[in-house]
Short mmCIF file of C-alpha atoms in Angstrom, two decimals:
data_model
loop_
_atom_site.label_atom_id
_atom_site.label_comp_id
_atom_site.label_asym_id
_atom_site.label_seq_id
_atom_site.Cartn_x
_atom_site.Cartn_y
_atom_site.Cartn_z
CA UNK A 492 -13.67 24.10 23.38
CA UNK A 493 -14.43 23.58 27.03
CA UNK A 494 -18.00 24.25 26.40
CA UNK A 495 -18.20 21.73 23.50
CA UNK A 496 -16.60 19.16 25.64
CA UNK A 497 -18.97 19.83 28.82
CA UNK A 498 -22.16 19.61 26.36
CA UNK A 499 -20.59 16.62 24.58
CA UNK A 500 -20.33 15.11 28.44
CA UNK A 501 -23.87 15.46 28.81
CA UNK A 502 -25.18 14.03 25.83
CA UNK A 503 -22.81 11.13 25.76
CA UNK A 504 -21.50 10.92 29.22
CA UNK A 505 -20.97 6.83 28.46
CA UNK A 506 -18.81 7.34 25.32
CA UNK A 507 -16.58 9.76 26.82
CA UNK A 508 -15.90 7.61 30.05
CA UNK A 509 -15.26 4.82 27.42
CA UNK A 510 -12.67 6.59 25.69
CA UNK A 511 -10.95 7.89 28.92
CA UNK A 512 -10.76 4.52 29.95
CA UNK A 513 -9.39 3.19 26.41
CA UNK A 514 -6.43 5.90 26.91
CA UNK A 515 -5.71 5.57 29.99
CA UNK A 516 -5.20 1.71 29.32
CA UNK A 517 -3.00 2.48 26.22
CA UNK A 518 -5.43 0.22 24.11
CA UNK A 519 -6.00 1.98 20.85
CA UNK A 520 -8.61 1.39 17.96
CA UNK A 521 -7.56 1.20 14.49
CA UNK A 522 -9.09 0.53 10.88
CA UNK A 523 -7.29 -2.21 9.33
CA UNK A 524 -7.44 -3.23 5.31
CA UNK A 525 -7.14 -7.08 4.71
CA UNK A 526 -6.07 -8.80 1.81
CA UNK A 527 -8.20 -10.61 -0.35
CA UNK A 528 -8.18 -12.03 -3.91
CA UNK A 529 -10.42 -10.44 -7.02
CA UNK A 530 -12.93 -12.70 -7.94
CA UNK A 531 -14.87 -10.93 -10.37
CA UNK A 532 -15.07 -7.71 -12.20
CA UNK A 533 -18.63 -5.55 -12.22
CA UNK A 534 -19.17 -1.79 -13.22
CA UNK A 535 -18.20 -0.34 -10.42
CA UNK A 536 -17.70 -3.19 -7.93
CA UNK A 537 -15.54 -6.53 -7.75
CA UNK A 538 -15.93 -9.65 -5.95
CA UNK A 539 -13.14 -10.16 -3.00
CA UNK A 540 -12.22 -13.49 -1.91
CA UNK A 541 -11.11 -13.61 1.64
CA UNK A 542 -10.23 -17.12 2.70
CA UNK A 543 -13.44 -18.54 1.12
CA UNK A 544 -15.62 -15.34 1.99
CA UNK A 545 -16.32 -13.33 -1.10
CA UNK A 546 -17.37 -10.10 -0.63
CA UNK A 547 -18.91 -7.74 -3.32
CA UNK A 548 -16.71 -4.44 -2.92
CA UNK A 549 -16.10 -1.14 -4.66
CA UNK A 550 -13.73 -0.59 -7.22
CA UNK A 551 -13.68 2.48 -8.25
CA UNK A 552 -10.15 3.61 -6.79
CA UNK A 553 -8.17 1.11 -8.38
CA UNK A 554 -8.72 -0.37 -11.64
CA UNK A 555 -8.35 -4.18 -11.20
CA UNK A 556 -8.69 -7.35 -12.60
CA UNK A 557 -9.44 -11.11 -11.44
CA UNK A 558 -6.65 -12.65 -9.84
CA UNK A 559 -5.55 -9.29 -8.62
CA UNK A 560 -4.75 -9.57 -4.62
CA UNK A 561 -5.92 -5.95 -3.27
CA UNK A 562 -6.35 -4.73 -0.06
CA UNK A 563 -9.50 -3.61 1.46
CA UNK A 564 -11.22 -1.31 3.88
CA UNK A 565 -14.52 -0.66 5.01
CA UNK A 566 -16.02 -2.30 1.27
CA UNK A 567 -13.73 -0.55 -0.54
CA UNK A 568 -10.60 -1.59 -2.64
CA UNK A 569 -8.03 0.56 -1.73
CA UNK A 570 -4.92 -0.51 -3.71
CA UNK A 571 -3.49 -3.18 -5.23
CA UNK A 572 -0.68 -5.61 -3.75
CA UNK A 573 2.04 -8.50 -4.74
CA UNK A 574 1.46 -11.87 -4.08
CA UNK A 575 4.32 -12.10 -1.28
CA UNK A 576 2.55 -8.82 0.45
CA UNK A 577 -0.75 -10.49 0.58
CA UNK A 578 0.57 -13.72 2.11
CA UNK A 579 2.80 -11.71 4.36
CA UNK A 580 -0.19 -9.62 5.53
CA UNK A 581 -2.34 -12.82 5.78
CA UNK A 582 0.10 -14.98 7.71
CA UNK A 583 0.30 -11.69 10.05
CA UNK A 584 -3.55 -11.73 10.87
CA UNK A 585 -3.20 -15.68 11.86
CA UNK A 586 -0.89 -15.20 14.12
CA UNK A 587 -2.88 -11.79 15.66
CA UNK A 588 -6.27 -14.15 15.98
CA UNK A 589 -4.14 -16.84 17.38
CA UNK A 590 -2.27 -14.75 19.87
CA UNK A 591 -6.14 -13.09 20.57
CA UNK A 592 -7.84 -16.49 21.14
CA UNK A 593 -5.13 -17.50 23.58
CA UNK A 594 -5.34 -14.17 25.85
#
C-alpha cells in the first residue's frame, strides 16, 4: 500500500496535494441526481426536462413514461419520484445556488 501511494505521488503529485487539501478543509465532493420531468419515450432513452433544458437520457433502469418526474445521474434515469419529491428536491437546489451565488 505504501508503495502504491509513493508511485501514485509521483505520477500525480498535483491530484494528491488537491485531495489533501479538500480533507483537510472538510469540503467533500459528491454526485448528486436532479429531478427532471419525462418528455419523451425512445428505445432505450427518454427525453428529461429540467427547467426548460431537455436532456436525452437512458432509460433502461426504470421503465417510464411521459409526465413521469425521475431523478437523474450522470445521463442516466435512476428511479422514479412523486410530484411533491421532485418539487421538494427542486426548491432545495434554488436555495443551494442561491446560498452559492451569495458566498
Amino acid at each position: 500500500m505504501q508503495l502504491l501511494t509513493r508511485l501514485s505521488y509521483l505520477q500525480f503529485p498535483e491530484v494528491l496535494l488537491r485531495l489533501r487539501e479538500i480533507y483537510r478543509k472538510r469540503v467533500y465532493v459528491m454526485c448528486v441526481a436532479l429531478p427532471g420531468t419525462v418528455i419523451e419515450v425512445r428505445e432505450r432513452t427518454a427525453v428529461v426536462d429540467f427547467s426548460g433544458n431537455q436532456v436525452e437520457t437512458r432509460s433502461g433502469l426504470v421503465e417510464v413514461e411521459p409526465g413521469d418526474r425521475v431523478l437523474v445521474h450522470a445521463g442516466m434515469i435512476l428511479q422514479k419520484v412523486s410530484q411533491t419529491e421532485a418539487e421538494e428536491l427542486e426548491e432545495l437546489f434554488c436555495d443551494l445556488e442561491a446560498s452559492a451565488a451569495g458566498a
